Short mmCIF file of C-alpha atoms in Angstrom, two decimals:
data_model
loop_
_atom_site.label_atom_id
_atom_site.label_comp_id
_atom_site.label_asym_id
_atom_site.label_seq_id
_atom_site.Cartn_x
_atom_site.Cartn_y
_atom_site.Cartn_z
CA MET A 1 -41.21 32.67 -6.03
CA ASN A 2 -44.39 32.76 -3.80
CA THR A 3 -43.86 29.20 -2.92
CA LEU A 4 -40.18 30.01 -2.00
CA PHE A 5 -41.43 32.92 0.19
CA GLU A 6 -44.12 30.36 1.92
CA ILE A 7 -41.70 27.94 2.69
CA LEU A 8 -39.27 30.27 4.26
CA HIS A 9 -41.98 31.94 6.26
CA PRO A 10 -41.60 31.18 10.12
CA ASP A 11 -45.29 30.01 10.40
CA PHE A 12 -44.71 27.48 7.29
CA LEU A 13 -46.95 24.58 8.35
CA LEU A 14 -43.99 21.95 7.43
CA ARG A 15 -41.27 23.93 8.99
CA GLN A 16 -39.84 21.29 11.14
CA ALA A 17 -40.13 18.82 8.03
CA LEU A 18 -38.11 21.19 6.15
CA ILE A 19 -35.50 21.77 8.72
CA GLY A 20 -35.20 17.95 9.31
CA SER A 21 -34.68 17.44 5.63
CA VAL A 22 -32.12 20.04 5.39
CA LEU A 23 -30.41 18.50 8.61
CA VAL A 24 -30.26 15.16 7.11
CA GLY A 25 -29.03 16.49 3.88
CA LEU A 26 -26.31 18.43 5.69
CA VAL A 27 -25.07 15.67 7.90
CA CYS A 28 -25.47 12.38 6.20
CA PRO A 29 -22.67 13.79 3.43
CA LEU A 30 -20.26 14.25 6.37
CA VAL A 31 -20.47 10.66 7.38
CA GLY A 32 -20.81 9.54 3.61
CA VAL A 33 -17.43 11.14 2.91
CA TYR A 34 -15.94 8.29 4.63
CA PHE A 35 -18.13 5.65 2.84
CA VAL A 36 -16.74 6.96 -0.31
CA LEU A 37 -13.30 7.12 0.73
CA ARG A 38 -13.20 3.61 2.53
CA ARG A 39 -14.92 2.35 -0.63
CA MET A 40 -17.95 1.18 1.27
CA ILE A 41 -20.59 2.79 -0.69
CA PHE A 42 -22.57 -0.70 -1.14
CA LEU A 43 -22.83 -0.76 2.56
CA GLY A 44 -24.77 2.43 2.26
CA VAL A 45 -27.59 0.48 0.39
CA ALA A 46 -27.57 -2.28 3.04
CA LEU A 47 -27.22 -0.45 6.34
CA PRO A 48 -30.37 1.80 6.05
CA GLN A 49 -32.53 -1.20 4.77
CA LEU A 50 -31.09 -3.02 7.96
CA SER A 51 -32.12 -0.03 9.94
CA ALA A 52 -35.53 -0.38 8.81
CA ALA A 53 -35.65 -4.09 9.44
CA GLY A 54 -34.41 -3.17 13.19
CA ILE A 55 -37.44 -0.67 13.43
CA ALA A 56 -40.07 -3.46 12.39
CA CYS A 57 -38.43 -5.90 14.79
CA SER A 58 -38.44 -3.37 17.79
CA PHE A 59 -42.19 -2.56 16.97
CA PHE A 60 -42.92 -6.41 16.88
CA VAL A 61 -41.09 -7.09 20.16
CA TYR A 62 -42.75 -3.98 21.95
CA ARG A 63 -45.95 -5.28 20.81
CA VAL A 64 -45.64 -8.78 22.01
CA LEU A 65 -43.81 -7.77 25.31
CA VAL A 66 -45.54 -4.46 26.34
CA GLY A 67 -48.54 -4.00 24.14
CA PRO A 68 -49.43 -1.42 21.54
CA HIS A 69 -47.87 2.06 21.37
CA GLN A 70 -49.21 5.41 20.73
CA HIS A 71 -48.40 7.05 17.54
CA PHE A 72 -46.63 10.45 17.38
CA GLU A 73 -45.10 10.00 20.79
CA LEU A 74 -41.66 9.83 21.96
CA THR A 75 -41.87 6.09 23.02
CA GLU A 76 -42.60 5.37 19.45
CA ARG A 77 -39.59 7.09 18.28
CA GLY A 78 -37.49 5.77 21.15
CA VAL A 79 -38.49 2.23 20.30
CA ALA A 80 -37.55 2.59 16.46
CA MET A 81 -34.23 4.21 17.50
CA ILE A 82 -33.13 1.53 19.72
CA GLY A 83 -34.22 -1.25 17.09
CA SER A 84 -32.61 0.86 14.04
CA PHE A 85 -29.56 1.61 15.87
CA ALA A 86 -28.90 -2.14 17.33
CA PHE A 87 -29.64 -3.71 13.86
CA THR A 88 -27.13 -0.90 12.07
CA LEU A 89 -24.49 -1.18 14.48
CA VAL A 90 -24.29 -4.85 14.70
CA GLY A 91 -24.71 -5.21 10.88
CA LEU A 92 -21.76 -2.59 10.28
CA LEU A 93 -19.45 -4.27 12.77
CA VAL A 94 -20.16 -7.67 11.57
CA LEU A 95 -19.61 -6.33 7.64
CA ALA A 96 -16.62 -4.28 8.70
CA ALA A 97 -14.94 -7.22 10.48
CA LEU A 98 -15.59 -9.39 7.30
CA GLU A 99 -14.11 -6.67 5.22
CA ARG A 100 -10.72 -8.29 4.60
CA TYR A 101 -12.18 -11.20 2.58
CA LYS A 102 -12.55 -8.87 -0.41
CA GLU A 103 -13.76 -11.42 -2.96
CA THR A 104 -17.10 -12.18 -1.27
CA VAL A 105 -17.68 -8.64 -0.17
CA GLU A 106 -20.64 -7.84 -2.95
CA ALA A 107 -22.30 -11.24 -2.15
CA ARG A 108 -22.31 -10.35 1.58
CA ILE A 109 -23.66 -6.74 1.00
CA GLY A 110 -26.26 -8.35 -1.46
CA ILE A 111 -27.37 -10.98 0.90
CA THR A 112 -27.66 -8.37 3.79
CA TYR A 113 -30.00 -6.14 1.84
CA ALA A 114 -32.13 -9.07 0.67
CA VAL A 115 -32.56 -10.54 4.15
CA ALA A 116 -32.94 -6.97 5.52
CA ALA A 117 -35.73 -6.38 3.16
CA ALA A 118 -37.50 -9.53 3.62
CA ALA A 119 -37.22 -9.41 7.52
CA THR A 120 -38.73 -5.79 7.40
CA ILE A 121 -41.84 -7.18 5.62
CA LEU A 122 -42.13 -10.24 7.63
CA PHE A 123 -41.95 -8.53 10.93
CA VAL A 124 -44.56 -5.99 9.92
CA ALA A 125 -46.75 -9.07 8.45
CA ALA A 126 -46.52 -10.74 11.90
CA ASP A 127 -47.09 -7.58 14.00
CA PRO A 128 -51.11 -7.88 14.63
CA GLY A 129 -51.08 -4.04 15.21
CA ALA A 130 -49.20 -2.92 12.10
CA ASP A 131 -50.92 -0.24 10.26
CA ALA A 132 -50.31 2.32 7.53
CA HIS A 133 -48.69 4.75 10.08
CA MET A 134 -45.98 2.29 11.23
CA VAL A 135 -45.40 1.24 7.59
CA SER A 136 -44.92 5.06 6.60
CA LEU A 137 -42.48 5.26 9.75
CA LEU A 138 -40.40 2.43 8.34
CA LYS A 139 -40.20 4.34 4.88
CA GLY A 140 -39.38 7.44 6.94
CA ASP A 141 -42.16 9.92 7.41
CA ILE A 142 -40.37 13.39 7.46
CA LEU A 143 -43.49 15.25 7.05
CA ALA A 144 -44.59 13.69 10.44
CA THR A 145 -41.65 15.29 12.24
CA THR A 146 -42.63 16.89 15.61
CA SER A 147 -40.79 19.62 17.54
CA ALA A 148 -39.73 16.82 20.08
CA SER A 149 -38.21 14.55 17.21
CA LEU A 150 -36.72 17.77 15.64
CA SER A 151 -34.75 18.53 19.00
CA VAL A 152 -33.45 15.06 19.38
CA LEU A 153 -32.17 15.18 15.67
CA ILE A 154 -30.47 18.63 16.12
CA GLY A 155 -28.95 17.42 19.39
CA VAL A 156 -27.74 14.01 18.16
CA PHE A 157 -26.42 15.54 14.52
CA SER A 158 -24.66 18.44 16.39
CA LEU A 159 -22.81 15.91 18.46
CA ILE A 160 -21.95 14.01 15.25
CA VAL A 161 -20.67 16.93 13.60
CA LEU A 162 -18.67 17.94 16.62
CA LEU A 163 -17.04 14.22 16.66
CA LEU A 164 -16.22 14.27 13.17
CA PHE A 165 -14.39 17.70 12.88
CA ALA A 166 -12.62 17.03 16.54
CA PHE A 167 -11.41 13.61 15.55
CA ARG A 168 -10.89 14.27 11.79
CA LYS A 169 -7.12 13.63 11.71
CA GLU A 170 -7.60 10.37 13.39
CA PHE A 171 -10.43 9.37 11.13
CA LEU A 172 -8.31 10.38 8.08
CA LEU A 173 -5.20 8.64 9.26
CA VAL A 174 -6.73 5.23 9.83
CA SER A 175 -8.83 5.54 6.58
CA PHE A 176 -5.85 6.72 4.19
CA ASP A 177 -2.90 4.96 5.74
CA ARG A 178 -3.91 2.20 8.31
CA ASP A 179 -0.31 0.89 8.67
CA LEU A 180 1.05 4.34 9.24
CA ALA A 181 -1.57 4.66 12.07
CA VAL A 182 -0.12 1.41 13.52
CA VAL A 183 3.39 2.54 13.35
CA PHE A 184 2.55 5.77 15.06
CA ARG A 185 0.75 3.44 17.74
CA LYS A 186 -2.55 5.01 17.43
CA ARG A 187 -5.54 2.98 18.88
CA VAL A 188 -6.65 1.87 15.16
CA GLY A 189 -9.28 -0.40 16.56
CA LEU A 190 -10.63 2.43 18.92
CA TRP A 191 -11.05 5.13 16.07
CA ASP A 192 -12.42 2.25 13.81
CA SER A 193 -15.03 1.70 16.21
CA LEU A 194 -15.82 5.20 17.12
CA LEU A 195 -16.45 5.99 13.21
CA TYR A 196 -18.62 3.11 12.87
CA LEU A 197 -20.46 4.27 16.07
CA VAL A 198 -20.81 7.73 14.16
CA ILE A 199 -22.16 6.08 11.11
CA GLY A 200 -24.49 3.53 12.78
CA VAL A 201 -26.24 6.54 14.80
CA THR A 202 -26.37 8.98 11.79
CA ILE A 203 -28.00 6.06 9.61
CA SER A 204 -30.45 5.06 12.20
CA LEU A 205 -31.53 8.71 12.95
CA GLY A 206 -31.55 9.45 9.00
CA VAL A 207 -33.83 6.31 8.49
CA ILE A 208 -36.18 7.21 11.08
CA THR A 209 -36.41 10.83 9.88
CA ALA A 210 -36.27 10.39 6.21
CA GLY A 211 -36.24 6.68 5.32
CA PRO A 212 -33.69 4.37 3.79
CA LEU A 213 -33.94 5.82 0.25
CA VAL A 214 -33.10 9.49 1.30
CA THR A 215 -30.42 8.37 3.90
CA PHE A 216 -28.52 6.36 1.12
CA GLY A 217 -29.08 8.98 -1.28
CA PHE A 218 -27.48 11.63 0.94
CA LEU A 219 -24.77 9.24 2.22
CA THR A 220 -23.36 8.77 -1.39
CA LEU A 221 -24.67 11.31 -3.87
CA PRO A 222 -23.33 14.65 -2.34
CA PRO A 223 -19.85 13.20 -1.47
CA LEU A 224 -19.36 11.81 -4.97
CA THR A 225 -20.44 15.06 -6.44
CA ALA A 226 -17.82 16.97 -3.98
CA ARG A 227 -15.24 14.33 -5.09
CA LEU A 228 -15.23 15.75 -8.65
CA ILE A 229 -14.58 19.36 -7.74
CA THR A 230 -12.42 19.33 -4.63
CA HIS A 231 -8.62 18.50 -4.17
CA ARG A 232 -8.37 18.67 -0.18
CA MET A 233 -9.94 16.94 2.62
CA LEU A 234 -11.45 19.54 4.47
CA THR A 235 -13.28 21.45 1.50
CA PHE A 236 -14.35 17.91 0.25
CA SER A 237 -16.24 17.24 3.73
CA LEU A 238 -17.59 20.93 3.57
CA VAL A 239 -18.59 20.99 -0.08
CA ALA A 240 -20.25 17.65 0.26
CA ALA A 241 -22.26 18.78 3.31
CA VAL A 242 -23.38 22.19 1.71
CA LEU A 243 -24.24 20.26 -1.52
CA GLY A 244 -26.42 17.74 0.64
CA ALA A 245 -28.18 20.64 2.52
CA THR A 246 -28.78 22.75 -0.69
CA THR A 247 -30.34 19.63 -2.69
CA ALA A 248 -32.23 18.72 0.19
CA PHE A 249 -33.83 22.26 0.28
CA ILE A 250 -34.32 22.37 -3.43
CA GLY A 251 -35.91 19.00 -3.30
CA PHE A 252 -38.38 19.90 -0.49
CA TYR A 253 -39.24 23.09 -2.52
CA CYS A 254 -39.90 20.95 -5.81
CA ALA A 255 -41.83 18.38 -3.62
CA TYR A 256 -43.94 21.13 -2.27
CA ARG A 257 -44.36 23.11 -5.40
CA PHE A 258 -45.39 20.35 -7.67
CA ASP A 259 -46.90 17.97 -5.22
CA LEU A 260 -44.34 15.08 -5.27
CA PRO A 261 -43.17 12.55 -2.86
CA LEU A 262 -40.46 14.43 -0.78
CA GLY A 263 -37.80 11.48 -0.49
CA PRO A 264 -37.77 10.79 -4.29
CA ALA A 265 -37.81 14.46 -4.91
CA GLU A 266 -34.86 15.06 -2.95
CA VAL A 267 -32.82 12.16 -4.35
CA ALA A 268 -33.62 13.16 -7.92
CA VAL A 269 -32.30 16.70 -7.13
CA ALA A 270 -29.07 15.40 -5.84
CA SER A 271 -28.78 12.75 -8.52
CA LEU A 272 -29.07 15.74 -11.19
CA VAL A 273 -26.60 17.83 -9.52
CA LEU A 274 -24.16 14.84 -9.74
CA LEU A 275 -25.04 14.34 -13.25
CA VAL A 276 -24.49 17.96 -14.22
CA ILE A 277 -21.04 18.19 -12.48
CA ALA A 278 -20.08 14.85 -13.77
CA ALA A 279 -20.66 16.02 -17.26
CA ALA A 280 -18.78 19.34 -16.77
CA ASP A 281 -15.86 17.58 -15.14
CA ALA A 282 -15.99 15.13 -18.40
CA VAL A 283 -15.94 18.06 -20.79
CA ARG A 284 -13.04 19.83 -18.83
CA ARG A 285 -10.94 16.70 -18.95
CA VAL A 286 -11.59 16.35 -22.67
CA LEU A 287 -10.56 20.08 -23.27
CA GLU A 288 -7.40 19.88 -21.00
CA ARG A 289 -6.52 16.69 -23.27
CA THR A 290 -7.09 18.38 -26.42
CA ARG A 291 -4.95 21.31 -25.41
CA THR A 292 -2.06 19.10 -24.29
CA LEU A 293 -1.91 17.45 -27.73
CA MET B 1 21.39 -0.44 23.56
CA SER B 2 23.10 2.88 23.82
CA ASN B 3 24.48 2.92 20.17
CA THR B 4 22.11 0.06 19.05
CA HIS B 5 18.92 1.05 17.27
CA LEU B 6 17.38 -2.43 16.85
CA VAL B 7 18.11 -5.98 18.25
CA LEU B 8 16.44 -8.99 16.86
CA GLN B 9 16.85 -12.09 18.75
CA GLY B 10 15.57 -15.41 17.30
CA VAL B 11 12.62 -13.65 15.47
CA SER B 12 10.21 -15.68 13.31
CA LEU B 13 7.73 -13.69 11.17
CA GLY B 14 4.76 -14.70 8.86
CA TYR B 15 1.11 -14.42 8.02
CA GLY B 16 -1.78 -16.16 9.46
CA GLY B 17 0.51 -18.67 11.39
CA ARG B 18 2.50 -19.45 8.05
CA VAL B 19 6.24 -18.82 8.83
CA VAL B 20 7.95 -16.82 6.17
CA LEU B 21 11.16 -16.08 8.22
CA GLU B 22 12.67 -17.62 11.30
CA HIS B 23 15.55 -17.58 13.52
CA ILE B 24 16.46 -14.11 12.69
CA SER B 25 19.20 -12.54 14.83
CA LEU B 26 20.85 -9.28 13.82
CA THR B 27 21.52 -5.81 15.23
CA VAL B 28 21.25 -2.46 13.43
CA GLU B 29 23.62 0.54 14.88
CA ARG B 30 22.46 4.21 14.95
CA GLY B 31 23.47 6.21 11.94
CA GLU B 32 23.71 2.66 9.74
CA PHE B 33 22.39 2.51 6.23
CA LEU B 34 21.23 -0.83 5.41
CA ALA B 35 19.34 -2.46 2.58
CA LEU B 36 17.24 -5.60 2.74
CA LEU B 37 18.07 -7.55 -0.38
CA GLY B 38 16.81 -10.72 -1.73
CA PRO B 39 14.87 -12.55 -4.42
CA ASN B 40 11.13 -11.83 -5.08
CA GLY B 41 9.05 -13.12 -2.27
CA ALA B 42 12.04 -13.99 -0.01
CA GLY B 43 10.37 -11.84 2.83
CA LYS B 44 12.10 -8.50 2.72
CA THR B 45 8.87 -6.68 3.16
CA THR B 46 7.86 -9.12 5.85
CA LEU B 47 10.77 -8.51 7.73
CA LEU B 48 10.38 -4.50 7.68
CA ARG B 49 6.77 -4.91 8.50
CA GLY B 50 7.74 -7.04 11.39
CA ILE B 51 10.36 -4.40 12.69
CA LEU B 52 7.41 -1.75 12.28
CA GLY B 53 5.11 -3.74 14.30
CA LEU B 54 2.78 -4.23 11.36
CA ILE B 55 2.66 -7.93 11.75
CA PRO B 56 3.07 -9.95 14.91
CA VAL B 57 6.38 -11.55 15.91
CA LEU B 58 5.58 -15.34 15.90
CA ALA B 59 8.81 -16.07 18.00
CA GLY B 60 11.70 -14.52 19.49
CA ARG B 61 11.91 -10.72 20.39
CA ILE B 62 12.86 -7.31 18.88
CA GLU B 63 14.33 -4.73 21.18
CA TYR B 64 13.98 -0.99 20.17
CA GLY B 65 16.61 1.28 21.12
CA PHE B 66 14.14 4.14 21.15
CA ASP B 67 10.40 4.78 22.65
CA ARG B 68 8.17 3.84 19.74
CA LEU B 69 5.24 5.75 21.35
CA VAL B 70 7.31 9.04 21.98
CA ASN B 71 9.46 8.76 18.85
CA PRO B 72 7.98 6.51 16.24
CA PRO B 73 9.93 5.49 13.26
CA GLY B 74 9.70 7.47 9.83
CA TYR B 75 8.00 4.88 7.45
CA VAL B 76 7.59 5.11 3.49
CA PRO B 77 5.25 2.43 2.38
CA GLN B 78 5.08 1.30 -1.27
CA ARG B 79 2.98 4.00 -2.86
CA GLU B 80 0.58 1.50 -4.37
CA THR B 81 -0.72 0.69 -1.17
CA LEU B 82 -2.34 4.21 -0.94
CA ASP B 83 -5.76 4.83 -2.57
CA PRO B 84 -6.21 7.64 -5.01
CA ILE B 85 -9.73 8.15 -4.08
CA PHE B 86 -8.57 10.57 -1.18
CA PRO B 87 -8.54 14.13 -2.12
CA LEU B 88 -5.32 15.37 -0.60
CA THR B 89 -2.90 18.19 -1.39
CA VAL B 90 0.98 17.44 -1.25
CA PHE B 91 1.08 19.55 1.89
CA GLU B 92 -1.81 17.59 3.68
CA VAL B 93 -0.05 14.39 2.94
CA VAL B 94 3.12 15.69 4.67
CA LEU B 95 1.25 16.94 7.31
CA MET B 96 0.08 13.39 8.24
CA GLY B 97 3.65 12.77 9.41
CA THR B 98 3.19 15.28 12.20
CA TYR B 99 0.20 13.34 13.52
CA ALA B 100 2.53 10.93 15.16
CA ARG B 101 3.20 13.28 17.88
CA LEU B 102 -0.19 14.94 18.46
CA SER B 103 -2.73 13.47 20.84
CA PRO B 104 -6.44 13.35 19.97
CA LEU B 105 -8.20 16.59 20.19
CA ARG B 106 -4.96 18.39 19.80
CA PRO B 107 -5.21 20.31 16.30
CA VAL B 108 -2.60 20.66 13.85
CA GLY B 109 -0.91 24.33 14.61
CA ARG B 110 1.63 26.39 13.29
CA ARG B 111 4.57 24.26 14.43
CA GLN B 112 3.35 21.33 12.66
CA ARG B 113 2.73 23.47 9.53
CA GLN B 114 6.34 24.77 9.92
CA ILE B 115 7.66 21.17 9.97
CA ALA B 116 5.71 20.15 6.99
CA ALA B 117 6.92 22.99 5.00
CA THR B 118 10.64 22.32 6.13
CA CYS B 119 10.38 18.63 5.20
CA LEU B 120 8.80 19.61 1.85
CA GLU B 121 11.99 21.97 1.21
CA GLN B 122 14.38 19.18 2.40
CA VAL B 123 13.12 16.80 -0.54
CA GLY B 124 12.92 19.80 -2.93
CA LEU B 125 9.33 19.98 -3.65
CA ALA B 126 8.41 23.16 -1.55
CA ASP B 127 6.67 24.41 -4.80
CA LEU B 128 4.21 21.64 -5.23
CA ALA B 129 2.70 22.09 -1.65
CA GLN B 130 -0.76 23.05 -2.93
CA ARG B 131 -0.76 20.39 -5.71
CA PRO B 132 -3.13 17.33 -5.83
CA PHE B 133 -0.82 14.67 -4.36
CA TRP B 134 -2.27 12.25 -7.05
CA ALA B 135 -1.37 14.75 -10.13
CA LEU B 136 2.61 14.12 -9.10
CA SER B 137 4.70 11.78 -11.22
CA GLY B 138 5.80 8.66 -9.52
CA GLY B 139 9.26 9.83 -8.40
CA GLN B 140 7.74 13.07 -6.99
CA LYS B 141 5.02 11.07 -4.88
CA GLN B 142 7.73 8.94 -3.40
CA ARG B 143 9.65 12.16 -2.32
CA VAL B 144 6.42 13.37 -0.96
CA LEU B 145 6.09 10.22 1.09
CA ILE B 146 9.77 10.53 2.24
CA ALA B 147 8.90 14.31 3.48
CA ARG B 148 6.04 12.79 5.30
CA ALA B 149 8.36 10.22 7.22
CA LEU B 150 10.67 13.02 7.72
CA ALA B 151 7.78 15.28 9.57
CA VAL B 152 7.56 12.54 12.20
CA GLU B 153 11.16 13.81 13.19
CA PRO B 154 12.27 10.19 13.38
CA GLU B 155 15.61 8.69 14.38
CA ILE B 156 15.18 5.91 12.13
CA LEU B 157 13.66 5.82 8.49
CA MET B 158 12.26 2.57 6.91
CA LEU B 159 11.43 2.67 3.27
CA ASP B 160 9.72 -0.15 1.26
CA GLU B 161 10.75 -0.20 -2.13
CA PRO B 162 11.20 3.43 -2.48
CA THR B 163 12.14 3.42 -6.18
CA SER B 164 9.52 0.83 -7.37
CA GLY B 165 7.82 2.03 -10.73
CA VAL B 166 10.13 5.23 -10.74
CA ASP B 167 12.13 5.92 -14.00
CA PRO B 168 15.90 5.51 -13.55
CA GLY B 169 16.64 9.21 -13.31
CA ALA B 170 14.03 9.69 -10.41
CA SER B 171 15.35 6.70 -8.86
CA ALA B 172 18.93 7.69 -8.53
CA ALA B 173 17.79 11.20 -7.25
CA ILE B 174 15.74 9.53 -4.73
CA MET B 175 18.62 7.27 -3.65
CA GLU B 176 20.79 10.14 -3.45
CA LEU B 177 18.18 11.93 -1.25
CA ILE B 178 17.99 9.14 1.24
CA SER B 179 21.76 8.81 1.15
CA ARG B 180 22.17 12.55 2.17
CA LEU B 181 19.57 12.04 5.02
CA ASN B 182 21.71 9.45 6.44
CA ARG B 183 24.96 11.30 5.94
CA ASP B 184 24.03 14.81 6.86
CA HIS B 185 21.28 14.14 9.46
CA GLY B 186 22.59 10.98 11.12
CA LEU B 187 19.17 9.04 10.37
CA THR B 188 19.56 5.41 10.50
CA VAL B 189 18.11 3.93 7.21
CA ILE B 190 16.71 0.68 6.42
CA LEU B 191 15.42 0.15 3.00
CA VAL B 192 13.86 -2.86 0.89
CA SER B 193 15.11 -2.78 -2.55
CA HIS B 194 15.47 -4.98 -5.62
CA HIS B 195 17.49 -2.36 -7.44
CA LEU B 196 20.93 -3.77 -6.72
CA ARG B 197 22.87 -1.44 -8.83
CA LEU B 198 21.36 1.65 -7.19
CA VAL B 199 21.87 0.33 -3.76
CA ARG B 200 25.31 -1.03 -3.69
CA SER B 201 27.29 1.86 -4.08
CA LEU B 202 25.28 3.94 -1.25
CA VAL B 203 24.67 1.58 1.61
CA ARG B 204 27.13 0.16 4.00
CA SER B 205 25.46 -2.98 5.09
CA VAL B 206 23.01 -5.40 3.41
CA ILE B 207 20.77 -7.87 4.94
CA TRP B 208 20.49 -10.82 2.53
CA ILE B 209 17.05 -12.63 2.96
CA GLU B 210 16.89 -16.02 1.21
CA GLY B 211 14.95 -19.35 2.13
CA GLY B 212 13.43 -18.00 5.05
CA ARG B 213 16.75 -16.75 6.92
CA ALA B 214 18.61 -13.40 6.88
CA VAL B 215 22.36 -12.65 6.79
CA LYS B 216 23.85 -9.25 7.68
CA GLY B 217 27.14 -8.40 6.24
CA VAL B 218 29.23 -5.23 4.90
CA THR B 219 28.10 -4.49 1.49
CA GLU B 220 31.12 -5.42 -0.31
CA ALA B 221 31.72 -8.78 1.36
CA MET B 222 28.11 -9.60 0.92
CA LEU B 223 27.99 -8.81 -2.70
CA ALA B 224 31.20 -10.46 -3.27
CA SER B 225 30.01 -13.98 -2.00
CA GLU B 226 29.59 -16.34 -4.75
CA ARG B 227 26.01 -17.33 -3.80
CA VAL B 228 24.81 -13.81 -3.76
CA SER B 229 26.58 -12.92 -6.84
CA ASP B 230 24.76 -15.91 -8.80
CA ILE B 231 21.36 -14.42 -7.50
CA PHE B 232 22.38 -10.72 -8.33
CA GLY B 233 23.35 -11.99 -11.80
CA THR B 234 19.72 -13.33 -12.09
CA LEU B 235 18.27 -10.45 -10.85
CA THR B 236 20.21 -7.79 -12.50
CA GLY B 237 19.38 -9.66 -15.79
CA THR B 238 15.82 -9.10 -15.10
CA GLU B 239 16.00 -5.50 -14.09
#
């Protein structure tokens, strides 16, 4: 209990990291809802890794063209953000454009993941100034969250949430019944592009803040859990976001209390919640079936 | 075009440059109830999708007697094309029809909810509004999709195999509902079907599609033709 009070205290040393964690847990599932509904979950593995490759590439190019950058400065985050966003968005658009070729979708995503993982390591190896801090930035170093980076996170994620709610009927229509959207003469390409942009920005910022593992975990686990217990769109999104934020907080608590690595602790908690709810859902189905027999 | 809803002039349709239908010329009058019939794979759905603007017209032109942007058609797709992973209630599905006339940033309001409720009543499913859409039977789902098409407040209703995969009793009820909407509300109806027995007593006109061509005629005359009777015989044998 003391640990809980300590974490919630306004002077808590890692307060910014805690807020960053909860924000990633809150917003990634709102985007992840569309990953699950559009059956793009595998993309959720490849894109964060592609984002990490973008960060490594941008540092490498910056080092070659400009020179060494200072750690913990906004320039460093800016460079990382540009590389991460460019790689994520280009990867997302290319993979989405090839989506119609269903028979090779898994191969494409697998290749993207392998190439991105290899490119990340190669860019770091080729960078003469690469150090432990840079490697930790690639994995996502949420404990290093500064007040400036937290402000950027809050600002961008607020915009993401606003866009997702303002255009939820358009995003739902093009995702659920694309043909109907065309019949209604909606700008399907525009809405798809906007959704991909929102996904790209969220993944980029998520990876820079918390790393590929946590970003992928929160893109998929809370929406998959929420899908088991909700039957309408709005509650599906809201429950996914609340589950994400709550599991992020509990994961943070466990990591701090038991001295565990933060990212894996958060993903483990989110996975546990999914397992418990999936088991409860399976029991409920069996009971219902037994009752009808 | 005053009394004409659709005019197709020398239209060719297909996929990826491959022509499925060509030189299609026909008109559809307001208030008409017509069925697109023909053997499997003949191009019935292709013609419907071409009229709806879902596939490009390869040659010729389609003239619409209504503004598709302001007053889009009501469209009922084959329900297998919809993914059951979406958590939607019956009411949410019907409400989607009202999006046709809502611009971005304009939220769903009381009027849209009223329209959706009325359309659900019209198809006799008002009691199921809050049920999960995927928990319904095939026939009920089809009725919900018809309600969604009605929520567009269309002048023309286009349905792709509305009785496919539905039991005979529910199929008859669906066809009766569509017939009533045509009769009582003056809706122009175009439907794709291969259930000839169900369709022949209800529709007034038939577009027979075969071998890449389409021929339109009055139901009795079309069904009486020797060529069509031969095929009908084959099809009814497989029904």
